[in-house]
PDB file of C-alpha atoms and ligand atoms in Angstrom:
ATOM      1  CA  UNK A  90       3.052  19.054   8.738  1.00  0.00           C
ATOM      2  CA  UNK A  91       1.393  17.402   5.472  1.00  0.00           C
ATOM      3  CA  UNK A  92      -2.276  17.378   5.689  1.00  0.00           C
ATOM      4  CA  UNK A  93      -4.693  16.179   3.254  1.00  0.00           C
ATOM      5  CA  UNK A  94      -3.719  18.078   0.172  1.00  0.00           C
ATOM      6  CA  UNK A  95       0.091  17.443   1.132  1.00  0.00           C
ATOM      7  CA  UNK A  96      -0.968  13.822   1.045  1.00  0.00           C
ATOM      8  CA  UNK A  97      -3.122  13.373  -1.368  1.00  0.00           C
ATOM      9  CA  UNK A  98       0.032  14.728  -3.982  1.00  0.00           C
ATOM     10  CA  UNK A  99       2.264  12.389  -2.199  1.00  0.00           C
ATOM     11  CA  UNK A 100      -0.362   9.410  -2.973  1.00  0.00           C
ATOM     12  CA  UNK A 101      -0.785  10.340  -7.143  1.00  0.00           C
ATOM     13  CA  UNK A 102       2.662  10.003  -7.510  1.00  0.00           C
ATOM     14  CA  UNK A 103       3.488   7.360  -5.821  1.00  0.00           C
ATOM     15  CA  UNK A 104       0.403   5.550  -7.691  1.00  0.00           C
ATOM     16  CA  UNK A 105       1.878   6.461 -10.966  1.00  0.00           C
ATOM     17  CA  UNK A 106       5.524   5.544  -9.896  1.00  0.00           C
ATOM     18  CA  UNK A 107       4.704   2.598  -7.718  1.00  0.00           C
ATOM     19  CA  UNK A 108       1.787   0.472  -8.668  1.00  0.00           C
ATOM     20  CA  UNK A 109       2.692  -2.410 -10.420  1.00  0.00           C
ATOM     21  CA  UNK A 110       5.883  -3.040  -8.468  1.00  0.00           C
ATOM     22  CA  UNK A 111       6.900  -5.653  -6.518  1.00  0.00           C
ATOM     23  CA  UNK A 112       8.828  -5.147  -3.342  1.00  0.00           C
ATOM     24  CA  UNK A 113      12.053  -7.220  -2.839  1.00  0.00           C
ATOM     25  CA  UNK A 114      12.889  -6.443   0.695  1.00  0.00           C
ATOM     26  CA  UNK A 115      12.426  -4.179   2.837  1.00  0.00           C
ATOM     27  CA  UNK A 116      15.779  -2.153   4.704  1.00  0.00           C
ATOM     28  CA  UNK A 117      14.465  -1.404   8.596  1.00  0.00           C
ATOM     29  CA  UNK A 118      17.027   1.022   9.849  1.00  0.00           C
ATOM     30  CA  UNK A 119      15.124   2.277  12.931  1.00  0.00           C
ATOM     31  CA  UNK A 120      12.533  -0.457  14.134  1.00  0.00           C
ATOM     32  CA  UNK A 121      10.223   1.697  15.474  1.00  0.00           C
ATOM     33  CA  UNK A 122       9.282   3.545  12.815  1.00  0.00           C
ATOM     34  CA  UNK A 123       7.282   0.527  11.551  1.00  0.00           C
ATOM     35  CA  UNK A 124       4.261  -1.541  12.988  1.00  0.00           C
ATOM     36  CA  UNK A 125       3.583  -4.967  12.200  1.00  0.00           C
ATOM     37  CA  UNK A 126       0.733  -7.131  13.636  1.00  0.00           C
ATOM     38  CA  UNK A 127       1.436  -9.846  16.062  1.00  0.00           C
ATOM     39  CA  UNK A 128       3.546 -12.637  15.119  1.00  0.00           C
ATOM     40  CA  UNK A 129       4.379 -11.043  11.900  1.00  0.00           C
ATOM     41  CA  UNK A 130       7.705  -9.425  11.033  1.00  0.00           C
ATOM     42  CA  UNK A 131       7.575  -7.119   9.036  1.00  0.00           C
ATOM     43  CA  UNK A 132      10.153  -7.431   6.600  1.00  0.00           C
ATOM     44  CA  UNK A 133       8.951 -11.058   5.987  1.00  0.00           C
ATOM     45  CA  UNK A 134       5.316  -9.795   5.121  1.00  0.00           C
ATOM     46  CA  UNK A 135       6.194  -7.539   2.295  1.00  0.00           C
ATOM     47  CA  UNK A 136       8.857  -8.985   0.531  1.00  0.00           C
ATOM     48  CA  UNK A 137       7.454 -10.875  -2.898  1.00  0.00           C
ATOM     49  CA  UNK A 138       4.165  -8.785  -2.432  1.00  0.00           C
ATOM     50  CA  UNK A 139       3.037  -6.475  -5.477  1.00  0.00           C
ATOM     51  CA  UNK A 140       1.865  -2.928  -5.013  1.00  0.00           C
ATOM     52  CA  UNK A 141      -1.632  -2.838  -6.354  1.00  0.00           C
ATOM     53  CA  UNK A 142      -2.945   0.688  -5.597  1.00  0.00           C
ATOM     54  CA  UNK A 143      -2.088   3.609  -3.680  1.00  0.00           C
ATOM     55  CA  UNK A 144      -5.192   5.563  -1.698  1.00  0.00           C
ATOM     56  CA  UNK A 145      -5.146   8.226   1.148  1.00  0.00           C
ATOM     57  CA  UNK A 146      -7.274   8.421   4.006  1.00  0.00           C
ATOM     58  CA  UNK A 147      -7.440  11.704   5.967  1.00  0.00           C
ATOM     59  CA  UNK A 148      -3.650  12.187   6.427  1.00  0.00           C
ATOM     60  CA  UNK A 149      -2.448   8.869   5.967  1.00  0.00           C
ATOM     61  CA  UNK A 150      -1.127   7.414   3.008  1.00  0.00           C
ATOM     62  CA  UNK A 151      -2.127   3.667   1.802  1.00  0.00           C
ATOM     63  CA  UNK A 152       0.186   1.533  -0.352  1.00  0.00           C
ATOM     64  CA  UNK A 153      -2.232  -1.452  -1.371  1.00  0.00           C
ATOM     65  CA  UNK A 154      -0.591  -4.809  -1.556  1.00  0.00           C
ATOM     66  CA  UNK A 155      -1.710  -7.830  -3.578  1.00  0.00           C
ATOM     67  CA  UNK A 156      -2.417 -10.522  -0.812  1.00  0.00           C
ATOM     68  CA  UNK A 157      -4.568  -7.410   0.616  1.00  0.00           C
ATOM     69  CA  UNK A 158      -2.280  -6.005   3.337  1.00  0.00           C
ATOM     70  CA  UNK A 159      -2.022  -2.595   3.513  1.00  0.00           C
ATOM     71  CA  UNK A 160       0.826  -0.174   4.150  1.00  0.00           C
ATOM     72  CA  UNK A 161      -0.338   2.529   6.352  1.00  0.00           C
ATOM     73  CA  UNK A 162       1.584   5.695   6.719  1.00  0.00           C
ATOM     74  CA  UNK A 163       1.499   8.655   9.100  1.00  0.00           C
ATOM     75  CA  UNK A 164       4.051  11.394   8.315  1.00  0.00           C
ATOM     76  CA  UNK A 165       3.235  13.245  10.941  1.00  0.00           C
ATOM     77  CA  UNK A 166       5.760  16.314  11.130  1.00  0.00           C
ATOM     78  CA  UNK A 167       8.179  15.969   8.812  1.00  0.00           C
ATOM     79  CA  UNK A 168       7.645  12.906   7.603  1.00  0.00           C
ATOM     80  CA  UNK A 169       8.322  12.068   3.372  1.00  0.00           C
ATOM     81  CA  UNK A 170       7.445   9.327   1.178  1.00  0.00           C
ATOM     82  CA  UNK A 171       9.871   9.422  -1.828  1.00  0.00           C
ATOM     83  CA  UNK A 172      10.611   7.366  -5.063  1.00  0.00           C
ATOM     84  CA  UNK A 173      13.909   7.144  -6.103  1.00  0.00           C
ATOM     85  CA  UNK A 174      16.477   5.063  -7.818  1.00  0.00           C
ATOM     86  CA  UNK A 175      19.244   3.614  -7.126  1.00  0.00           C
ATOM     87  CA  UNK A 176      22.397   5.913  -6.218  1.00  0.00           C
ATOM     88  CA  UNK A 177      19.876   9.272  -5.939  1.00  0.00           C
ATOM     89  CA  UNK A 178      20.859  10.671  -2.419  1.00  0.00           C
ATOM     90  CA  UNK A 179      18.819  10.466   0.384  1.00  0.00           C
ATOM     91  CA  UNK A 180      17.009  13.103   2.862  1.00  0.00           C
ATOM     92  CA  UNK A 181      17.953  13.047   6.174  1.00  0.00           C
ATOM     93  CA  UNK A 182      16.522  10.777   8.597  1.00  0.00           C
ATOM     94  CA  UNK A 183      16.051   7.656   6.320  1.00  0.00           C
ATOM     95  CA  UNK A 184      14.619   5.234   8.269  1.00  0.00           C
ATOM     96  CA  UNK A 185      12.795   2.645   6.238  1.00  0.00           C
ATOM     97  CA  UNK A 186      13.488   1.767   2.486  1.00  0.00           C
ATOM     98  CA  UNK A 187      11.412  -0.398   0.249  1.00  0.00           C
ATOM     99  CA  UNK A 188      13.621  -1.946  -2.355  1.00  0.00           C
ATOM    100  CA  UNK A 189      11.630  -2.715  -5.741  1.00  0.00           C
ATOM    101  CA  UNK A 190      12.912  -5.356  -7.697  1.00  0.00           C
ATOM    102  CA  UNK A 191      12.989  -2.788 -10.618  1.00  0.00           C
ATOM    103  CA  UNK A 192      16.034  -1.044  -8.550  1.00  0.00           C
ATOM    104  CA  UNK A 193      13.504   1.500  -7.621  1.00  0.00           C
ATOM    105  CA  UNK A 194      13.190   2.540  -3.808  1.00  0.00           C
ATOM    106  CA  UNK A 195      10.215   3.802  -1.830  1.00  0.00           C
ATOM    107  CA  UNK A 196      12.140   5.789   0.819  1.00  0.00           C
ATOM    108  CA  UNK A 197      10.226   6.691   4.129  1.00  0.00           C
ATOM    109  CA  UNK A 198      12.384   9.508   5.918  1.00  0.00           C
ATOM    110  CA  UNK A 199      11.182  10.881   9.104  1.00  0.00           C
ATOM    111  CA  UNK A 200      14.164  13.743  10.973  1.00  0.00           C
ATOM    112  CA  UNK A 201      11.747  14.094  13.968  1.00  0.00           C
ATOM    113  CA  UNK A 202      10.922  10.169  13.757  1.00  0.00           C
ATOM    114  CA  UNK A 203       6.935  10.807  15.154  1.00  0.00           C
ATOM    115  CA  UNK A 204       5.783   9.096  11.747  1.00  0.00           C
ATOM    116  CA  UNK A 205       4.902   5.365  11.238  1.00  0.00           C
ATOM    117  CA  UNK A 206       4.497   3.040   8.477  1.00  0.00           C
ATOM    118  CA  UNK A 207       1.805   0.215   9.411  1.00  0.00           C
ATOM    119  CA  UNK A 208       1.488  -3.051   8.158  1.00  0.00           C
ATOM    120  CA  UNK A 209      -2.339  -3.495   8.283  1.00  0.00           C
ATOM    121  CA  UNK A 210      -4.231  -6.847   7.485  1.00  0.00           C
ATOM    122  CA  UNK A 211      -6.463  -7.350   4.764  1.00  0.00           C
ATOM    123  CA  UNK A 212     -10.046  -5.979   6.102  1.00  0.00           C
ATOM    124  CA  UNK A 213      -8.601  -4.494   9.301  1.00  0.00           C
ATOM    125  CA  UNK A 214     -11.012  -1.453  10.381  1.00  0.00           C
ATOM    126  CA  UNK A 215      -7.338   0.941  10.807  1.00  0.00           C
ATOM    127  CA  UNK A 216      -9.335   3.771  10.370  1.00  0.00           C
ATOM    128  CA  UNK A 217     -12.194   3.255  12.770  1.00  0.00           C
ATOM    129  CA  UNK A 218     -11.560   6.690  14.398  1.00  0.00           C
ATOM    130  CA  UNK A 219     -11.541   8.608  11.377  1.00  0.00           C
ATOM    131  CA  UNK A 220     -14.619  10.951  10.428  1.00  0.00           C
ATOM    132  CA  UNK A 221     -15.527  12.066   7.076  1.00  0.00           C
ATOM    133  CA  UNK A 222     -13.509  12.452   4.269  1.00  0.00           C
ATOM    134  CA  UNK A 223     -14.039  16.649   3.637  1.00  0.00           C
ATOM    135  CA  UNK A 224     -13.394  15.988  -0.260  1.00  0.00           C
ATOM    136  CA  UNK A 225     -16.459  12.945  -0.476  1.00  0.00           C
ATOM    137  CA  UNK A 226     -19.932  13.288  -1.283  1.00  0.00           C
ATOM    138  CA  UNK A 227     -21.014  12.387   1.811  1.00  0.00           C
ATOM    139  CA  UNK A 228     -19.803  15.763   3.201  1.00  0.00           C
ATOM    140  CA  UNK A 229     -22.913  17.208   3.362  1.00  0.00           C
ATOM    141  CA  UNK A 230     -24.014  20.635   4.353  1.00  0.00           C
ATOM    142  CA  UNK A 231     -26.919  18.215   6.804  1.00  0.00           C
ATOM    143  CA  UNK A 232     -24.054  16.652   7.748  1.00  0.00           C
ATOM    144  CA  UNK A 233     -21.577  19.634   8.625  1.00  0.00           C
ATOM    145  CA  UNK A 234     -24.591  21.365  10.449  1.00  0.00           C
ATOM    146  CA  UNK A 235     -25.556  17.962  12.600  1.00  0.00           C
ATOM    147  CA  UNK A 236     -21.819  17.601  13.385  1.00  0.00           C
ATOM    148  CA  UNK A 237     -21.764  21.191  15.069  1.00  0.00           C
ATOM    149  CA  UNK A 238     -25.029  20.876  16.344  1.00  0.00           C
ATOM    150  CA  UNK A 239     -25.069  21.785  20.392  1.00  0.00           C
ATOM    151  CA  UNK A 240     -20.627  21.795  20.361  1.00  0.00           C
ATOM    152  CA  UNK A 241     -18.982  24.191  22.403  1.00  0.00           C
ATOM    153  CA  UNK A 242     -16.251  23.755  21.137  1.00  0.00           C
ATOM    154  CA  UNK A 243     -14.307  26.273  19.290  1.00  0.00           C
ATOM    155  CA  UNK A 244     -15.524  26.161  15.660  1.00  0.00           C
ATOM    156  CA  UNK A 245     -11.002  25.846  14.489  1.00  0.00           C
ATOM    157  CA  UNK A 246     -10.302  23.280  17.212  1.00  0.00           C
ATOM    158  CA  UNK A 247     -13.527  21.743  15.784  1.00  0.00           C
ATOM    159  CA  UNK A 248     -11.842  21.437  12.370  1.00  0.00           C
ATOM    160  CA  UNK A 249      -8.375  20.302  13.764  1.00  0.00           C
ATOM    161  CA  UNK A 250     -10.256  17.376  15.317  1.00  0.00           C
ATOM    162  CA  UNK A 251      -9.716  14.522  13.399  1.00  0.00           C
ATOM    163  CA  UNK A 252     -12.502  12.233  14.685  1.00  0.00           C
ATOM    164  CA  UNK A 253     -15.052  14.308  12.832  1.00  0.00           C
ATOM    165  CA  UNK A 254     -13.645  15.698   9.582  1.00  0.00           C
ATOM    166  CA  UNK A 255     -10.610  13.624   8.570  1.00  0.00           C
ATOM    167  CA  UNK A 256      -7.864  15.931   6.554  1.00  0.00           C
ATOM    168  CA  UNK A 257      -7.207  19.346   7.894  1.00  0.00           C
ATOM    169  CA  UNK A 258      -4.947  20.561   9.688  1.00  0.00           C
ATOM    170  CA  UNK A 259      -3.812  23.630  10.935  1.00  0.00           C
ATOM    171  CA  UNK A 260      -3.247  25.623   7.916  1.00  0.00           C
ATOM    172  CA  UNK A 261      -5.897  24.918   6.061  1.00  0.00           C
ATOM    173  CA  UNK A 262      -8.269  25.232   9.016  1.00  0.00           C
ATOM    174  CA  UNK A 263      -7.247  28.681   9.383  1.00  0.00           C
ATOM    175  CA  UNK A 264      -7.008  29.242   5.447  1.00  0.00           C
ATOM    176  CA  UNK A 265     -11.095  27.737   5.590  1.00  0.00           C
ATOM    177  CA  UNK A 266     -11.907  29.991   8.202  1.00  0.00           C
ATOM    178  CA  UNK A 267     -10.344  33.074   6.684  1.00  0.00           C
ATOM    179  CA  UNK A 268     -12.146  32.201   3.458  1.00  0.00           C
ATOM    180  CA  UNK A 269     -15.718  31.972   5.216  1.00  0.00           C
ATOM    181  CA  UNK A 270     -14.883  34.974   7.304  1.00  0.00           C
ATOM    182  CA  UNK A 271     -15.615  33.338  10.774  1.00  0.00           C
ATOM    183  CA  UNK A 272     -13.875  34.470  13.819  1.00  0.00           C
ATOM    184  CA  UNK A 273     -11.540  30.887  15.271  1.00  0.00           C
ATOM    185  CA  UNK A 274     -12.907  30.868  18.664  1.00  0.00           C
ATOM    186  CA  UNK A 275     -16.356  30.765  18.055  1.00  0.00           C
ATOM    187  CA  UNK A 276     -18.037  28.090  19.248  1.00  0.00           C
ATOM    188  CA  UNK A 277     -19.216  25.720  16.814  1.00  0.00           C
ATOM    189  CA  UNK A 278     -22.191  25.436  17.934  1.00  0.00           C
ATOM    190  CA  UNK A 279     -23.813  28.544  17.994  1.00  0.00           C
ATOM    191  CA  UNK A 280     -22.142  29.454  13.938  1.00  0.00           C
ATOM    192  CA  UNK A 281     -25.425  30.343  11.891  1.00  0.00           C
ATOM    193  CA  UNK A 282     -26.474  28.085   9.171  1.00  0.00           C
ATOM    194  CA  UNK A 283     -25.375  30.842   6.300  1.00  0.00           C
ATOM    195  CA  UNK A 284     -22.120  30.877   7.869  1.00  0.00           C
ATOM    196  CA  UNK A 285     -21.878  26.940   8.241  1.00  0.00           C
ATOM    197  CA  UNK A 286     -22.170  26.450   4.249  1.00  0.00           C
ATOM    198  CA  UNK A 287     -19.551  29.438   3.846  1.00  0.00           C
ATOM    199  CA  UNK A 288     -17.286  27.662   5.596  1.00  0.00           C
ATOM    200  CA  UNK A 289     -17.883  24.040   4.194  1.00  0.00           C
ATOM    201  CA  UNK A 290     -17.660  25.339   1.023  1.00  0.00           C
ATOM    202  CA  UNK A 291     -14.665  26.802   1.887  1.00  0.00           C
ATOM    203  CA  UNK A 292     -13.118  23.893   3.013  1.00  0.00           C
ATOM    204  CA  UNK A 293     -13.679  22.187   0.012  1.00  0.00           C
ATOM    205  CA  UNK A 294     -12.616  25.474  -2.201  1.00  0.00           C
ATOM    206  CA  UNK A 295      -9.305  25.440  -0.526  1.00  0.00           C
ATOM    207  CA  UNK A 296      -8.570  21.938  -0.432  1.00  0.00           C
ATOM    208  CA  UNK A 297      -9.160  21.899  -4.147  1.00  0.00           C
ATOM    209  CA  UNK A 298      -7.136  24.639  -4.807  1.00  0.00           C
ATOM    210  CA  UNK A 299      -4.084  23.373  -3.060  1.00  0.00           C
ATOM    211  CA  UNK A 300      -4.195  20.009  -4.095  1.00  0.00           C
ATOM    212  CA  UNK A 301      -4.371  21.722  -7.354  1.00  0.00           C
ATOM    213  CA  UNK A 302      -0.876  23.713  -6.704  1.00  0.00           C
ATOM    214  CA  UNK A 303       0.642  20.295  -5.268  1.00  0.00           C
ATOM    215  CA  UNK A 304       0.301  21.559  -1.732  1.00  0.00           C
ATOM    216  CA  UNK A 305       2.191  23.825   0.788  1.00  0.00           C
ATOM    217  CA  UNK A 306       5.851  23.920   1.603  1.00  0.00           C
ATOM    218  CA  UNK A 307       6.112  26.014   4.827  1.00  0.00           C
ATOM    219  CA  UNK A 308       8.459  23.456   6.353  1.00  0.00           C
ATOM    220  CA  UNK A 309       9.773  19.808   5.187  1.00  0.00           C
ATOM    221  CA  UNK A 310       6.976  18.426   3.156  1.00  0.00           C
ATOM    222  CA  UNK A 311       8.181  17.535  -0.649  1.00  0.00           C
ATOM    223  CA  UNK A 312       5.877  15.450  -2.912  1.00  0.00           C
ATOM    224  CA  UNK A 313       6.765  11.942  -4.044  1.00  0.00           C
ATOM    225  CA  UNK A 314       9.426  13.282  -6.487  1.00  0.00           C
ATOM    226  CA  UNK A 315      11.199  15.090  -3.692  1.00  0.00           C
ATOM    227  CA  UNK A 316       9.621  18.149  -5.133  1.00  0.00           C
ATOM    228  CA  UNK A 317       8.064  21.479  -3.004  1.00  0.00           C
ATOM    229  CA  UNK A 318       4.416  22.230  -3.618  1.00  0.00           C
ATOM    230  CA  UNK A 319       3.244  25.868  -4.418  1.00  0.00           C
ATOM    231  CA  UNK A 320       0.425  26.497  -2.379  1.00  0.00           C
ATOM    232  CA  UNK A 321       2.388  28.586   0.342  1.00  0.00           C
ATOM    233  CA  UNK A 322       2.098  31.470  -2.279  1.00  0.00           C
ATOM    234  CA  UNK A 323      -1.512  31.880  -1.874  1.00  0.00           C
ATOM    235  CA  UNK A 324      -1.969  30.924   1.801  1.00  0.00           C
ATOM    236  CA  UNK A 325      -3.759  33.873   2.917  1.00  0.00           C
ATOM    237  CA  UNK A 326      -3.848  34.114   6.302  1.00  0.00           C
ATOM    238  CA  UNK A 327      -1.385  31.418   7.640  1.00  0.00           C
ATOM    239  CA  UNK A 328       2.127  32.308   8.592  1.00  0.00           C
ATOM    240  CA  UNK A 329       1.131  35.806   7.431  1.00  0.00           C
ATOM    241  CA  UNK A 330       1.053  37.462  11.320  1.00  0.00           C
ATOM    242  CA  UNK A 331       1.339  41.648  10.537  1.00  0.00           C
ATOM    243  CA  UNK A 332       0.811  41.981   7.152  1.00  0.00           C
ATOM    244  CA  UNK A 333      -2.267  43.570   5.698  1.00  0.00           C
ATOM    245  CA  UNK A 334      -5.059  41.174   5.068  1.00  0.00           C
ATOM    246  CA  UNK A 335      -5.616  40.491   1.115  1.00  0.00           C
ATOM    247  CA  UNK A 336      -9.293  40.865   1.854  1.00  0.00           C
ATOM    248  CA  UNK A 337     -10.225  44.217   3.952  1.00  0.00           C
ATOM    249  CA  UNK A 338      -6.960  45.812   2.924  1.00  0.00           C
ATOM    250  CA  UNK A 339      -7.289  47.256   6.247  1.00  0.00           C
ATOM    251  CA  UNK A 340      -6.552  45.564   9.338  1.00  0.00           C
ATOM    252  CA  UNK A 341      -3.254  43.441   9.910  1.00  0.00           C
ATOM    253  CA  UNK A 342      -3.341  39.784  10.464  1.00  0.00           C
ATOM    254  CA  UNK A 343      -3.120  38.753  14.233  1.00  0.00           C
ATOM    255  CA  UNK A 344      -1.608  35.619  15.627  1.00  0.00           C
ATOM    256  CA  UNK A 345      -2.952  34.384  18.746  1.00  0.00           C
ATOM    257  CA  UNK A 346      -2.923  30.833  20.151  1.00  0.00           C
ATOM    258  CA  UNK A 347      -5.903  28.362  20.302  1.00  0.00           C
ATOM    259  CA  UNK A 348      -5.923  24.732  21.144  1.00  0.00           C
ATOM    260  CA  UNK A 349      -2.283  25.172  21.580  1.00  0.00           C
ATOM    261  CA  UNK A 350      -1.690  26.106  18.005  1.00  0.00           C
ATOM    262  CA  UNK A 351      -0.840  29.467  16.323  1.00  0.00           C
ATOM    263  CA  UNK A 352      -4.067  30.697  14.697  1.00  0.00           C
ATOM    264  CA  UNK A 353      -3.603  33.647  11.992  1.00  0.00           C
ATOM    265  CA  UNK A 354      -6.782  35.297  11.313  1.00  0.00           C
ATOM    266  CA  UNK A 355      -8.163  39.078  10.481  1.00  0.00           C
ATOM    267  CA  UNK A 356     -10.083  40.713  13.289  1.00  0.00           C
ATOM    268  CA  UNK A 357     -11.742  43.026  11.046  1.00  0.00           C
ATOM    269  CA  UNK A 358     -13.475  40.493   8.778  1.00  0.00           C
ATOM    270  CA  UNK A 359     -13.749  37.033  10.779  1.00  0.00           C
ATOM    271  CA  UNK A 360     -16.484  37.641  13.424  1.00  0.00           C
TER     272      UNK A 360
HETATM  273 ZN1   ZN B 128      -9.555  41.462   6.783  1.00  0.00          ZN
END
């Protein structure tokens, strides 16, 4: 499932192989997978509009337009956001093409079909339910320690929660906590404030560093050439259930289930 490091590669190269472009029409194979606002179809809206600028927001992926729509994106599972030219063959599950008049194509293919692409208006608050962006200045170590302030919640389903820090998901939430050496199920609430700058700087270390390897290819996610990230090399605790952990050397990592999603961590250093 691409989270914010996943998406934030998709979103560089699509701005350097998209901006500038203008869409000719749009090819809508399955409706559903796109959202248009009322009384406007969708195919209508973008065709003749120019692609300005491409941005990301938490996990979502924003192709700017130059009336001031917005393209919105969700790739949920296994969603992918490829350029491609004419001819080039396509993934499985294409649902939704955006035909350049260049002959180049923004292909949106979705196998599971959970993702959307969202026609926004220009100034519409989309992202209202978001919380901070994990990689901006305004994420604070005042404002990490107010947001777990008095939460009982467990510190990882914390992270998962969108609402509050917009971005991770589950591996790097259990990569982050592995990193700052906290136990999963603690509650957030009651981590100590050494422990809550480990771990915010942790998120931010291992964001950086897989945005820096292009991201992680555990299951379907490609980058806007159709290309696989490298970051699944250097997961450390994710995926990595009975094998030593690369820190204590000692115990094995153990996989048990929180929130209703596998959690890999090492009993022996995250307390
Ligand atoms: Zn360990």
């Amino acid at each position: 499932m691409p989270e914010l490091p996943e998406v934030e590669t998709i979103v560089r190269g699509l701005a350097r192989a998209i901006v500038g472009k203008t869409i000719e029409s749009a090819e809508i194979r399955l409706p559903k997978m796109v959202i248009a606002p009322p009384r406007l179809s969708f195919p209508s809206a973008v065709a003749g509009e120019r692609v300005t600028g491409v941005a990301r927001r938490g996990k979502y992926a924003i192709v700017e337009l130059a009336s001031g729509h917005a393209l919105v994106t969700s790739l949920r599972m296994t969603g992918r956001l490829v350029v491609a030219v004419k001819g080039e063959p396509e993934s499985p599950g294409t649902h939704v093409i955006l035909h350049f008049t260049d002959g180049a194509r923004l292909r949106f293919s979705d196998v599971r079909t959970f993702g959307r692409m969202r026609l926004v208006r220009p100034g519409e608050a989309w992202d209202r339910e978001l919380g901070i962006e994990p990689l901006s200045s305004g994420f604070t170590q005042e404002a990490f320690i107010g947001m777990l302030s008095g939460r009982t919640t467990p510190i990882k389903a914390l992270l998962l929660d969108q609402r509050r820090v917009a971005g991770i998901g589950n591996i790097y939430a259990c990569e982050a906590l592995w990193e700052a050496r906290i136990r999963p199920s603690r509650p957030a609430g009651i981590l100590t404030k050494p422990a809550t700058c480990r771990l915010r700087r942790a998120i931010v270390e291992v964001l950086q560093r897989a945005i820096e390897m292009r991201g992680t290819s555990v299951d379907d996610y490609v980058d806007a050439d159709g290309l696989q990230g490298g970051f699944q090399n250097d997961l450390s605790v994710y995926g990595r259930n009975g094998r030593l952990c690369r820190r204590c050397g000692k115990s094995r990592i153990v996989r048990t289930v929180l929130a209703q999603r596998g959690t890999w961590w090492c009993r022996r250093c995250q307390r």
